[in-house]
Short mmCIF file of C-alpha atoms in Angstrom, two decimals:
data_model
loop_
_atom_site.label_atom_id
_atom_site.label_comp_id
_atom_site.label_asym_id
_atom_site.label_seq_id
_atom_site.Cartn_x
_atom_site.Cartn_y
_atom_site.Cartn_z
CA MET A 1189 0.00 0.00 0.00
CA SER A 1190 3.02 2.31 0.23
CA ASP A 1191 2.62 3.19 -3.47
CA ILE A 1192 -0.92 4.46 -2.90
CA THR A 1193 -1.55 7.94 -1.55
CA VAL A 1194 -4.89 9.11 -0.24
CA TYR A 1195 -5.42 12.87 -0.24
CA GLN A 1196 -8.01 13.92 2.30
CA PRO A 1197 -9.27 17.50 1.86
CA ASP A 1198 -12.29 19.02 3.54
CA PHE A 1199 -14.09 19.13 0.17
CA LEU A 1200 -13.45 17.13 -3.01
CA PHE A 1201 -14.84 18.23 -6.40
CA ALA A 1202 -15.97 15.18 -8.37
CA GLU A 1203 -18.96 14.31 -10.57
CA GLY A 1204 -19.64 18.00 -11.04
CA ARG A 1205 -19.99 19.00 -7.40
CA PHE A 1206 -18.22 19.23 -4.06
CA HIS A 1207 -18.34 16.34 -1.60
CA GLU A 1208 -17.58 16.94 2.07
CA GLY A 1209 -15.28 14.49 3.82
CA ARG A 1210 -14.48 12.50 0.67
CA ALA A 1211 -10.90 11.44 -0.17
CA LEU A 1212 -8.94 11.04 -3.41
CA ALA A 1213 -6.96 7.80 -3.74
CA VAL A 1214 -4.06 7.76 -6.21
CA GLY A 1215 -2.40 4.57 -7.41
CA ALA A 1216 1.25 3.96 -8.17
CA ASP A 1217 0.56 4.82 -11.82
CA GLY A 1218 -0.62 8.32 -10.88
CA ARG A 1219 -4.26 7.60 -11.70
CA VAL A 1220 -7.35 7.99 -9.57
CA LEU A 1221 -8.56 4.81 -7.87
CA GLY A 1222 -12.25 4.00 -7.69
CA ALA A 1223 -12.14 3.23 -3.97
CA VAL A 1224 -9.99 4.16 -0.99
CA PRO A 1225 -8.07 1.04 0.10
CA GLU A 1226 -7.33 0.28 3.71
CA GLY A 1227 -3.79 0.80 4.92
CA ALA A 1228 -2.82 3.38 2.31
CA ARG A 1229 -0.76 6.41 3.18
CA VAL A 1230 -3.05 9.34 4.01
CA GLU A 1231 -2.09 12.96 3.42
CA ARG A 1232 -4.51 15.22 5.24
CA LEU A 1233 -5.22 18.53 3.49
CA ALA A 1234 -7.02 20.33 6.28
CA GLY A 1235 -8.80 23.54 5.38
CA ARG A 1236 -8.55 22.75 1.68
CA ALA A 1237 -10.92 22.12 -1.22
CA LEU A 1238 -9.47 19.88 -3.94
CA LEU A 1239 -10.40 20.27 -7.62
CA PRO A 1240 -9.28 18.89 -11.02
CA GLY A 1241 -6.26 20.72 -12.42
CA LEU A 1242 -6.91 23.58 -14.81
CA VAL A 1243 -6.08 23.20 -18.51
CA ASN A 1244 -4.53 26.14 -20.35
CA GLY A 1245 -5.47 25.57 -23.99
CA HIS A 1246 -3.42 28.29 -25.68
CA SER A 1247 -0.04 29.68 -24.66
CA HIS A 1248 2.87 31.54 -26.27
CA ALA A 1249 5.38 31.00 -23.47
CA PHE A 1250 8.17 33.34 -24.62
CA GLN A 1251 5.76 36.30 -24.69
CA ARG A 1252 6.03 36.41 -20.89
CA LEU A 1253 9.13 38.51 -21.60
CA ILE A 1254 7.10 41.41 -23.02
CA ARG A 1255 4.63 41.69 -20.14
CA GLY A 1256 4.53 45.35 -19.07
CA ARG A 1257 6.69 46.45 -22.00
CA THR A 1258 3.99 47.19 -24.60
CA GLU A 1259 1.44 49.21 -22.62
CA TYR A 1260 1.95 52.55 -24.38
CA VAL A 1261 1.60 54.21 -27.79
CA ALA A 1262 5.03 54.02 -29.38
CA SER A 1263 4.69 57.02 -31.71
CA ALA A 1264 3.27 60.46 -30.94
CA GLY A 1265 -0.18 60.84 -32.43
CA GLY A 1266 -0.30 57.17 -33.42
CA LYS A 1267 -2.49 54.35 -32.16
CA ASP A 1268 -1.77 51.01 -30.61
CA ASP A 1269 -3.48 47.79 -31.70
CA PHE A 1270 -2.75 44.13 -32.41
CA TRP A 1271 -0.50 44.97 -35.34
CA SER A 1272 1.68 47.50 -33.50
CA TRP A 1273 1.86 45.13 -30.52
CA ARG A 1274 3.05 42.39 -32.87
CA GLU A 1275 6.07 44.49 -33.89
CA ALA A 1276 7.09 44.81 -30.23
CA MET A 1277 6.69 41.05 -29.78
CA TYR A 1278 9.11 40.41 -32.66
CA HIS A 1279 11.91 42.06 -30.65
CA ALA A 1280 11.94 39.12 -28.27
CA ALA A 1281 11.25 36.49 -30.93
CA GLU A 1282 14.23 37.51 -33.06
CA VAL A 1283 17.02 37.04 -30.53
CA LEU A 1284 16.20 34.16 -28.18
CA THR A 1285 18.53 31.14 -28.07
CA PRO A 1286 17.33 27.62 -27.20
CA GLU A 1287 18.48 28.15 -23.61
CA ASP A 1288 16.67 31.51 -23.50
CA ILE A 1289 13.52 29.78 -24.70
CA HIS A 1290 13.89 27.25 -21.91
CA VAL A 1291 14.40 29.95 -19.27
CA ALA A 1292 11.43 32.06 -20.42
CA SER A 1293 9.14 29.05 -20.81
CA ARG A 1294 10.09 27.60 -17.43
CA GLN A 1295 9.23 30.87 -15.70
CA VAL A 1296 5.76 31.18 -17.19
CA PHE A 1297 5.06 27.47 -16.70
CA LEU A 1298 6.03 27.91 -13.06
CA GLU A 1299 3.57 30.78 -12.85
CA MET A 1300 0.93 28.50 -14.35
CA ALA A 1301 1.62 25.78 -11.80
CA LEU A 1302 1.21 28.27 -8.96
CA ALA A 1303 -2.17 29.23 -10.46
CA GLY A 1304 -3.50 25.66 -10.42
CA ILE A 1305 -2.80 24.87 -14.09
CA THR A 1306 -1.60 21.30 -14.62
CA THR A 1307 -1.74 21.04 -18.44
CA VAL A 1308 -0.71 23.59 -21.07
CA GLY A 1309 -1.20 23.75 -24.82
CA GLU A 1310 1.84 25.56 -26.20
CA PHE A 1311 1.20 27.13 -29.63
CA HIS A 1312 4.84 27.03 -30.66
CA TYR A 1313 6.03 28.96 -33.70
CA LEU A 1314 9.69 29.77 -32.98
CA HIS A 1315 11.50 27.06 -34.96
CA HIS A 1316 14.76 28.26 -36.51
CA GLN A 1317 17.94 30.16 -35.75
CA PRO A 1318 17.74 33.98 -35.73
CA ASP A 1319 18.80 34.15 -39.40
CA GLY A 1320 16.10 31.66 -40.39
CA THR A 1321 18.47 28.70 -40.85
CA PRO A 1322 17.02 25.48 -39.39
CA TYR A 1323 18.78 23.95 -36.41
CA ALA A 1324 20.41 20.56 -36.97
CA ASP A 1325 17.44 19.22 -35.03
CA ARG A 1326 14.49 21.09 -36.51
CA ASN A 1327 12.65 20.62 -33.21
CA ALA A 1328 15.43 21.99 -30.99
CA LEU A 1329 13.33 24.89 -29.72
CA ALA A 1330 10.26 22.70 -29.27
CA HIS A 1331 12.31 20.34 -27.13
CA ALA A 1332 13.50 23.32 -25.04
CA VAL A 1333 9.87 24.27 -24.36
CA ILE A 1334 8.88 20.70 -23.52
CA ARG A 1335 11.85 20.39 -21.16
CA ALA A 1336 10.75 23.57 -19.40
CA ALA A 1337 7.26 22.15 -18.84
CA THR A 1338 8.49 18.82 -17.55
CA ASP A 1339 11.07 20.54 -15.31
CA VAL A 1340 8.22 22.40 -13.65
CA GLY A 1341 5.99 19.30 -13.58
CA LEU A 1342 3.28 20.27 -16.07
CA ARG A 1343 1.79 18.19 -18.80
CA ILE A 1344 2.17 19.80 -22.21
CA CYS A 1345 0.64 19.50 -25.64
CA LEU A 1346 3.20 21.02 -28.01
CA LEU A 1347 1.17 22.45 -30.87
CA ARG A 1348 3.80 22.85 -33.57
CA VAL A 1349 2.88 25.80 -35.76
CA GLY A 1350 2.98 25.84 -39.54
CA TYR A 1351 3.90 29.22 -40.99
CA ALA A 1352 4.45 29.80 -44.70
CA ARG A 1353 4.13 33.51 -45.49
CA ALA A 1354 3.55 37.01 -44.17
CA GLY A 1355 0.05 37.15 -45.63
CA PHE A 1356 -1.98 37.22 -48.83
CA ASN A 1357 -0.14 39.33 -51.43
CA ALA A 1358 2.19 40.53 -48.66
CA PRO A 1359 5.96 40.76 -49.12
CA SER A 1360 8.07 38.42 -47.00
CA ASN A 1361 8.75 39.77 -43.53
CA PRO A 1362 12.32 39.21 -42.29
CA ARG A 1363 11.06 39.45 -38.71
CA GLN A 1364 9.17 36.19 -39.29
CA ARG A 1365 12.10 34.17 -40.65
CA ARG A 1366 12.30 32.06 -37.48
CA PHE A 1367 8.71 30.90 -38.05
CA ILE A 1368 8.73 29.86 -41.71
CA ASP A 1369 8.83 26.22 -42.86
CA ALA A 1370 10.02 25.51 -46.39
CA ASP A 1371 6.79 23.75 -47.37
CA VAL A 1372 3.84 21.90 -45.92
CA ASP A 1373 5.59 18.52 -46.18
CA THR A 1374 8.41 19.85 -43.98
CA PHE A 1375 5.88 21.12 -41.47
CA LEU A 1376 4.08 17.77 -41.32
CA SER A 1377 7.20 15.61 -41.20
CA THR A 1378 8.86 17.76 -38.53
CA THR A 1379 5.74 17.58 -36.38
CA GLU A 1380 5.59 13.82 -36.83
CA ALA A 1381 9.26 13.56 -35.83
CA LEU A 1382 8.53 15.49 -32.65
CA SER A 1383 5.59 13.23 -31.89
CA HIS A 1384 7.76 10.17 -32.37
CA ALA A 1385 10.54 11.57 -30.17
CA THR A 1386 8.15 12.24 -27.26
CA ARG A 1387 5.91 9.21 -27.62
CA GLY A 1388 7.18 7.48 -24.49
CA ASP A 1389 6.41 10.37 -22.15
CA PRO A 1390 2.81 10.33 -20.80
CA ARG A 1391 3.15 14.00 -19.86
CA VAL A 1392 3.65 15.10 -23.50
CA ASN A 1393 1.33 15.24 -26.49
CA VAL A 1394 1.93 16.82 -29.90
CA GLY A 1395 -0.53 18.56 -32.21
CA LEU A 1396 -0.62 20.43 -35.50
CA ALA A 1397 -1.20 24.18 -35.65
CA PRO A 1398 -1.45 25.84 -39.07
CA HIS A 1399 -1.03 29.37 -37.75
CA SER A 1400 -3.87 31.24 -39.45
CA VAL A 1401 -5.45 31.88 -42.86
CA ARG A 1402 -3.06 34.78 -43.33
CA ALA A 1403 0.04 32.68 -42.62
CA VAL A 1404 -0.74 29.55 -44.68
CA SER A 1405 -2.39 28.94 -48.04
CA ARG A 1406 -5.47 26.92 -48.87
CA ASP A 1407 -3.19 24.22 -50.29
CA TRP A 1408 -1.44 23.93 -46.93
CA LEU A 1409 -4.77 23.58 -45.11
CA THR A 1410 -5.99 20.98 -47.59
CA GLN A 1411 -2.81 18.93 -47.17
CA VAL A 1412 -3.06 19.08 -43.38
CA ALA A 1413 -6.69 17.94 -43.52
CA ARG A 1414 -5.82 15.02 -45.80
CA THR A 1415 -2.71 13.71 -44.09
CA ALA A 1416 -2.76 14.72 -40.41
CA PRO A 1417 -2.67 11.68 -38.09
CA ALA A 1418 -6.13 11.07 -36.66
CA SER A 1419 -4.75 11.15 -33.12
CA MET A 1420 -3.39 14.69 -33.37
CA PRO A 1421 -5.36 17.74 -32.23
CA ILE A 1422 -5.42 20.62 -34.71
CA HIS A 1423 -5.39 24.24 -33.49
CA MET A 1424 -5.47 27.43 -35.51
CA HIS A 1425 -5.89 31.16 -34.92
CA VAL A 1426 -9.30 31.99 -36.40
CA ALA A 1427 -11.16 35.28 -36.78
CA GLU A 1428 -9.12 37.23 -34.24
CA GLN A 1429 -8.83 40.42 -36.29
CA PRO A 1430 -11.03 42.11 -38.93
CA LYS A 1431 -8.01 42.50 -41.25
CA GLU A 1432 -7.58 38.73 -41.21
CA ILE A 1433 -11.17 38.30 -42.40
CA GLU A 1434 -10.83 40.95 -45.09
CA ALA A 1435 -7.72 39.24 -46.47
CA CYS A 1436 -9.41 35.82 -46.40
CA LEU A 1437 -12.37 37.17 -48.35
CA ALA A 1438 -10.04 38.82 -50.85
CA GLU A 1439 -8.02 35.64 -51.40
CA HIS A 1440 -10.68 32.95 -51.16
CA GLY A 1441 -14.07 34.64 -51.28
CA ARG A 1442 -14.75 32.86 -48.00
CA ARG A 1443 -14.53 33.79 -44.34
CA PRO A 1444 -12.01 31.90 -42.15
CA VAL A 1445 -14.36 29.31 -40.62
CA GLU A 1446 -15.98 28.73 -44.01
CA LEU A 1447 -12.56 28.10 -45.53
CA VAL A 1448 -11.54 25.70 -42.76
CA SER A 1449 -14.80 23.84 -43.29
CA ASP A 1450 -14.36 23.73 -47.08
CA VAL A 1451 -10.96 22.02 -46.86
CA GLY A 1452 -12.16 19.41 -44.36
CA LEU A 1453 -10.38 20.57 -41.22
CA LEU A 1454 -13.44 21.37 -39.15
CA GLY A 1455 -14.38 18.63 -36.70
CA PRO A 1456 -14.27 17.56 -33.03
CA ARG A 1457 -10.46 17.67 -32.88
CA PHE A 1458 -10.28 21.19 -34.34
CA THR A 1459 -9.84 24.20 -32.07
CA ALA A 1460 -10.36 27.72 -33.35
CA VAL A 1461 -8.32 30.01 -31.13
CA HIS A 1462 -10.06 33.34 -30.39
CA GLY A 1463 -13.07 33.11 -32.72
CA VAL A 1464 -13.97 36.72 -31.97
CA HIS A 1465 -15.41 37.98 -35.27
CA LEU A 1466 -17.86 35.27 -36.32
CA THR A 1467 -21.06 35.37 -38.34
CA GLU A 1468 -24.12 33.33 -37.38
CA ALA A 1469 -23.30 30.95 -40.22
CA GLU A 1470 -19.77 30.41 -38.90
CA VAL A 1471 -21.06 29.82 -35.38
CA THR A 1472 -23.40 27.20 -36.81
CA LEU A 1473 -20.55 25.50 -38.66
CA LEU A 1474 -18.45 25.33 -35.50
CA GLY A 1475 -21.39 23.95 -33.52
CA ARG A 1476 -22.32 21.29 -36.05
CA ALA A 1477 -18.70 20.13 -36.16
CA GLN A 1478 -18.53 20.00 -32.33
CA ALA A 1479 -15.33 22.01 -32.62
CA THR A 1480 -13.78 23.96 -29.77
CA VAL A 1481 -13.22 27.70 -29.57
CA CYS A 1482 -10.38 28.63 -27.22
CA ALA A 1483 -11.17 32.02 -25.71
CA CYS A 1484 -8.32 34.10 -24.30
CA PRO A 1485 -10.13 37.06 -22.69
CA SER A 1486 -7.08 38.59 -20.98
CA THR A 1487 -5.25 38.86 -24.31
CA GLU A 1488 -8.34 39.73 -26.32
CA ARG A 1489 -9.08 42.69 -24.08
CA ASN A 1490 -5.40 43.69 -23.85
CA LEU A 1491 -5.04 43.80 -27.64
CA GLY A 1492 -8.47 45.29 -28.27
CA ASP A 1493 -9.50 42.23 -30.29
CA GLY A 1494 -13.10 41.98 -29.17
CA ILE A 1495 -15.30 39.54 -27.26
CA VAL A 1496 -15.84 35.86 -28.04
CA PRO A 1497 -19.59 35.19 -28.62
CA ALA A 1498 -19.47 32.20 -26.29
CA ASP A 1499 -23.21 32.22 -25.60
CA ALA A 1500 -24.01 31.75 -29.29
CA LEU A 1501 -21.28 29.13 -29.67
CA VAL A 1502 -22.50 27.05 -26.74
CA LYS A 1503 -26.08 27.26 -27.97
CA ALA A 1504 -24.94 26.03 -31.40
CA GLY A 1505 -23.15 23.00 -29.88
CA ALA A 1506 -19.54 24.17 -29.97
CA ARG A 1507 -17.20 23.71 -27.02
CA VAL A 1508 -15.34 26.53 -25.31
CA SER A 1509 -11.98 26.39 -23.54
CA PHE A 1510 -9.56 28.98 -22.17
CA GLY A 1511 -5.97 30.08 -22.77
CA SER A 1512 -3.52 32.59 -21.32
CA ASP A 1513 -2.12 33.34 -24.81
CA SER A 1514 0.25 36.34 -24.53
CA GLN A 1515 0.76 35.91 -20.75
CA THR A 1516 -0.60 39.38 -19.93
CA VAL A 1517 -1.73 37.60 -16.80
CA VAL A 1518 -1.67 33.90 -15.91
CA ASP A 1519 -4.92 33.10 -14.15
CA LEU A 1520 -7.28 30.67 -15.87
CA LEU A 1521 -10.08 31.27 -13.36
CA ASP A 1522 -9.87 34.95 -14.27
CA GLU A 1523 -10.11 34.02 -17.97
CA ALA A 1524 -13.32 32.15 -17.14
CA ARG A 1525 -14.90 34.94 -15.13
CA GLN A 1526 -13.88 37.60 -17.64
CA LEU A 1527 -15.47 35.72 -20.54
CA GLU A 1528 -18.78 35.81 -18.70
CA GLN A 1529 -18.37 39.39 -17.51
CA HIS A 1530 -17.39 40.69 -20.96
CA LEU A 1531 -20.60 39.15 -22.30
CA ARG A 1532 -22.57 40.89 -19.55
CA LEU A 1533 -21.27 44.23 -20.77
CA VAL A 1534 -22.39 43.68 -24.36
CA ARG A 1535 -25.62 41.74 -23.64
CA LEU A 1536 -26.64 44.14 -20.84
CA ARG A 1537 -27.69 41.35 -18.49
CA ARG A 1538 -26.20 39.03 -15.90
CA ALA A 1539 -25.40 35.30 -15.94
CA VAL A 1540 -25.24 35.14 -19.74
CA LEU A 1541 -23.74 31.65 -19.86
CA ASP A 1542 -25.94 30.19 -17.13
CA PRO A 1543 -27.28 26.82 -18.36
CA GLY A 1544 -30.71 27.45 -16.85
CA THR A 1545 -30.62 24.78 -14.15
CA GLY A 1546 -31.83 27.18 -11.50
CA THR A 1547 -29.00 26.17 -9.17
CA LEU A 1548 -26.51 28.43 -7.43
CA ASP A 1549 -23.54 26.71 -9.02
CA GLY A 1550 -24.87 26.09 -12.56
CA LEU A 1551 -22.98 28.95 -14.21
CA SER A 1552 -19.75 28.36 -12.31
CA ALA A 1553 -19.91 24.63 -13.10
CA ARG A 1554 -20.19 25.41 -16.81
CA LEU A 1555 -17.24 27.80 -16.70
CA PHE A 1556 -15.16 25.37 -14.65
CA ASP A 1557 -15.95 22.59 -17.15
CA MET A 1558 -14.59 24.86 -19.90
CA ALA A 1559 -11.42 25.46 -17.86
CA THR A 1560 -10.84 21.73 -17.30
CA VAL A 1561 -12.75 19.12 -19.32
CA GLN A 1562 -13.13 21.11 -22.53
CA GLY A 1563 -9.54 22.31 -22.46
CA ALA A 1564 -8.28 18.75 -22.03
CA ARG A 1565 -10.51 17.55 -24.86
CA SER A 1566 -9.18 20.19 -27.24
CA LEU A 1567 -5.58 19.12 -26.51
CA GLY A 1568 -6.23 15.40 -26.77
CA MET A 1569 -5.25 14.90 -23.13
CA GLY A 1570 -7.06 12.59 -20.73
CA THR A 1571 -7.12 15.12 -17.91
CA GLY A 1572 -9.73 17.53 -16.59
CA THR A 1573 -11.68 15.25 -14.23
CA LEU A 1574 -10.96 13.21 -11.12
CA SER A 1575 -12.98 10.14 -12.11
CA ALA A 1576 -11.65 6.62 -11.55
CA GLY A 1577 -8.87 5.84 -14.01
CA SER A 1578 -8.15 9.44 -14.93
CA PRO A 1579 -4.79 11.10 -14.19
CA ALA A 1580 -4.69 12.49 -10.66
CA ASP A 1581 -3.98 16.10 -11.69
CA PHE A 1582 -5.41 18.54 -9.17
CA PHE A 1583 -5.09 21.74 -7.22
CA THR A 1584 -6.33 22.87 -3.85
CA VAL A 1585 -7.60 26.17 -2.53
CA ASP A 1586 -7.32 27.45 1.03
CA LEU A 1587 -10.82 27.68 2.48
CA HIS A 1588 -9.55 30.23 5.01
CA HIS A 1589 -8.07 32.56 2.39
CA PRO A 1590 -9.63 36.04 2.68
CA SER A 1591 -11.12 35.74 -0.82
CA LEU A 1592 -12.94 32.49 0.04
CA VAL A 1593 -13.67 32.61 3.75
CA GLY A 1594 -17.37 32.21 4.46
CA ALA A 1595 -18.20 30.09 1.41
CA GLY A 1596 -20.41 27.09 2.12
CA PRO A 1597 -20.77 23.82 0.18
CA THR A 1598 -23.23 25.24 -2.37
CA SER A 1599 -21.51 28.60 -2.82
CA LEU A 1600 -17.96 27.25 -2.84
CA LEU A 1601 -17.60 26.66 -6.59
CA PRO A 1602 -19.09 30.06 -7.51
CA GLY A 1603 -16.85 31.60 -4.87
CA ILE A 1604 -13.77 29.99 -6.42
CA VAL A 1605 -14.65 30.72 -10.07
CA PHE A 1606 -15.83 34.28 -9.52
CA GLY A 1607 -13.88 35.42 -6.49
CA ALA A 1608 -10.77 33.40 -5.62
CA ALA A 1609 -7.58 35.42 -5.56
CA GLY A 1610 -4.40 33.86 -6.93
CA GLY A 1611 -2.98 33.30 -3.46
CA ALA A 1612 -5.83 30.95 -2.59
CA VAL A 1613 -4.21 28.15 -4.62
CA ARG A 1614 -2.01 26.14 -2.28
CA GLU A 1615 -1.20 22.62 -3.54
CA VAL A 1616 -0.87 21.46 -7.16
CA ALA A 1617 -0.24 17.91 -8.35
CA VAL A 1618 0.29 16.06 -11.62
CA ALA A 1619 -0.17 12.28 -11.59
CA GLY A 1620 -0.71 12.50 -7.85
CA ARG A 1621 2.70 14.02 -7.15
CA LEU A 1622 2.72 17.44 -5.53
CA MET A 1623 4.81 20.00 -7.39
CA VAL A 1624 3.45 22.92 -5.34
CA ARG A 1625 3.13 22.67 -1.55
CA ASP A 1626 1.51 25.39 0.49
CA GLY A 1627 1.86 27.82 -2.42
CA ARG A 1628 5.55 27.13 -3.01
CA HIS A 1629 7.32 25.47 -5.96
CA PRO A 1630 10.93 24.29 -5.41
CA LEU A 1631 12.14 25.98 -8.63
CA THR A 1632 10.75 29.42 -7.75
CA ASP A 1633 14.03 31.08 -6.77
CA GLU A 1634 16.24 29.44 -9.41
CA SER A 1635 13.80 30.13 -12.23
CA GLY A 1636 13.19 33.71 -11.12
CA ARG A 1637 16.91 34.54 -11.04
CA ALA A 1638 17.52 33.12 -14.52
CA PHE A 1639 14.50 34.89 -15.96
CA GLN A 1640 15.51 38.18 -14.40
CA GLN A 1641 18.96 37.92 -15.99
CA LEU A 1642 17.41 37.14 -19.38
CA ALA A 1643 14.99 40.05 -19.17
CA ARG A 1644 17.75 42.48 -18.23
CA ARG A 1645 19.86 41.30 -21.14
CA LEU A 1646 17.01 41.77 -23.65
CA TYR A 1647 15.78 45.04 -22.13
CA PRO A 1648 18.83 46.76 -20.57
#
């Protein structure tokens, strides 16, 4: 029984609700057991509520370096938007070495762990050396990111990005030379090589990510749809910016979701990241396909992108997940609450995403499902729940934290989703092994020092 650990919190979230006095038993394989065996080692988590680990569906790890460095208008009398922000982002992208990528990624993954995130989907598009020459191992930078995640203790789905051009009828952009693959066959074969290299690690999955309709051609999308392994998730930036839609209409006479549907990419394993500017017809297409839309409200509001029409998407049958994207902040519960609260501002009513169950926790349960189950589904990972046989990935919150004190069994989940401060997260585990104890990760100091040195070198 020494290989079995029983975690005993005050409240355990399972089967969609909190149970008082119930324990979580974890086997030697890191999976949840269906029953608590006698004689197992018990770890009491007094004053804690234990929940499935959060799943961050969309991340650009290296962009943690530009947090706080783009919040101004760079030219007098000018304006700041997604496109001007992108130029500032290129400054970091152009100079990072593989070790720099590891340092930056490790720091933001550490921040994710401290926020209760146990799985991350990394939308990875930095592939080559600064001059655009491929590394001897074309996946050198991807391996640096994966190593950072596993160093911290997270699971990761490395979504290798395909990037072919600057845009429709746009001249090549030298600032994108680290992103560009020679052709779609190189993109597919390199992704398959990465999948093969990581196949033995249960913490790692690999997916395909044609960047966007502006960055790849219809031929690329068609080839991905025809040849992508059935086991691989497919993610793509879709309908984030009006200019993207205008260019798609000019090139194809179709809007982005329509184009993705035409080439055969749209389906249950497809995730449209952002999905801000959608027509009713596109919402219907996403719903019929049972596709996922990964909303990133902190980035979408920071860049002035707009608001994801999640209420329409859910009604149509689409799934919704969450991502931290540009790392403006790393707080997936805040992403969930902001999606709902942004919709309240534009719909002029409260509880927009409430499923209509008439229960106190109906809305928070839906949002929490998006932050766990739906995120895991979009990444092809078996996480997101604490049912028997599932990986024992979880986090706890301190019931005595000032932001949660006073919550009862029925108001606890709404209190966590809508009110928990970051400091309320105390323990975090992947496969039943604690990587965060009482709000502390063992790599905090080492990672912080290395990241500080990197940031000072890039921004003296």
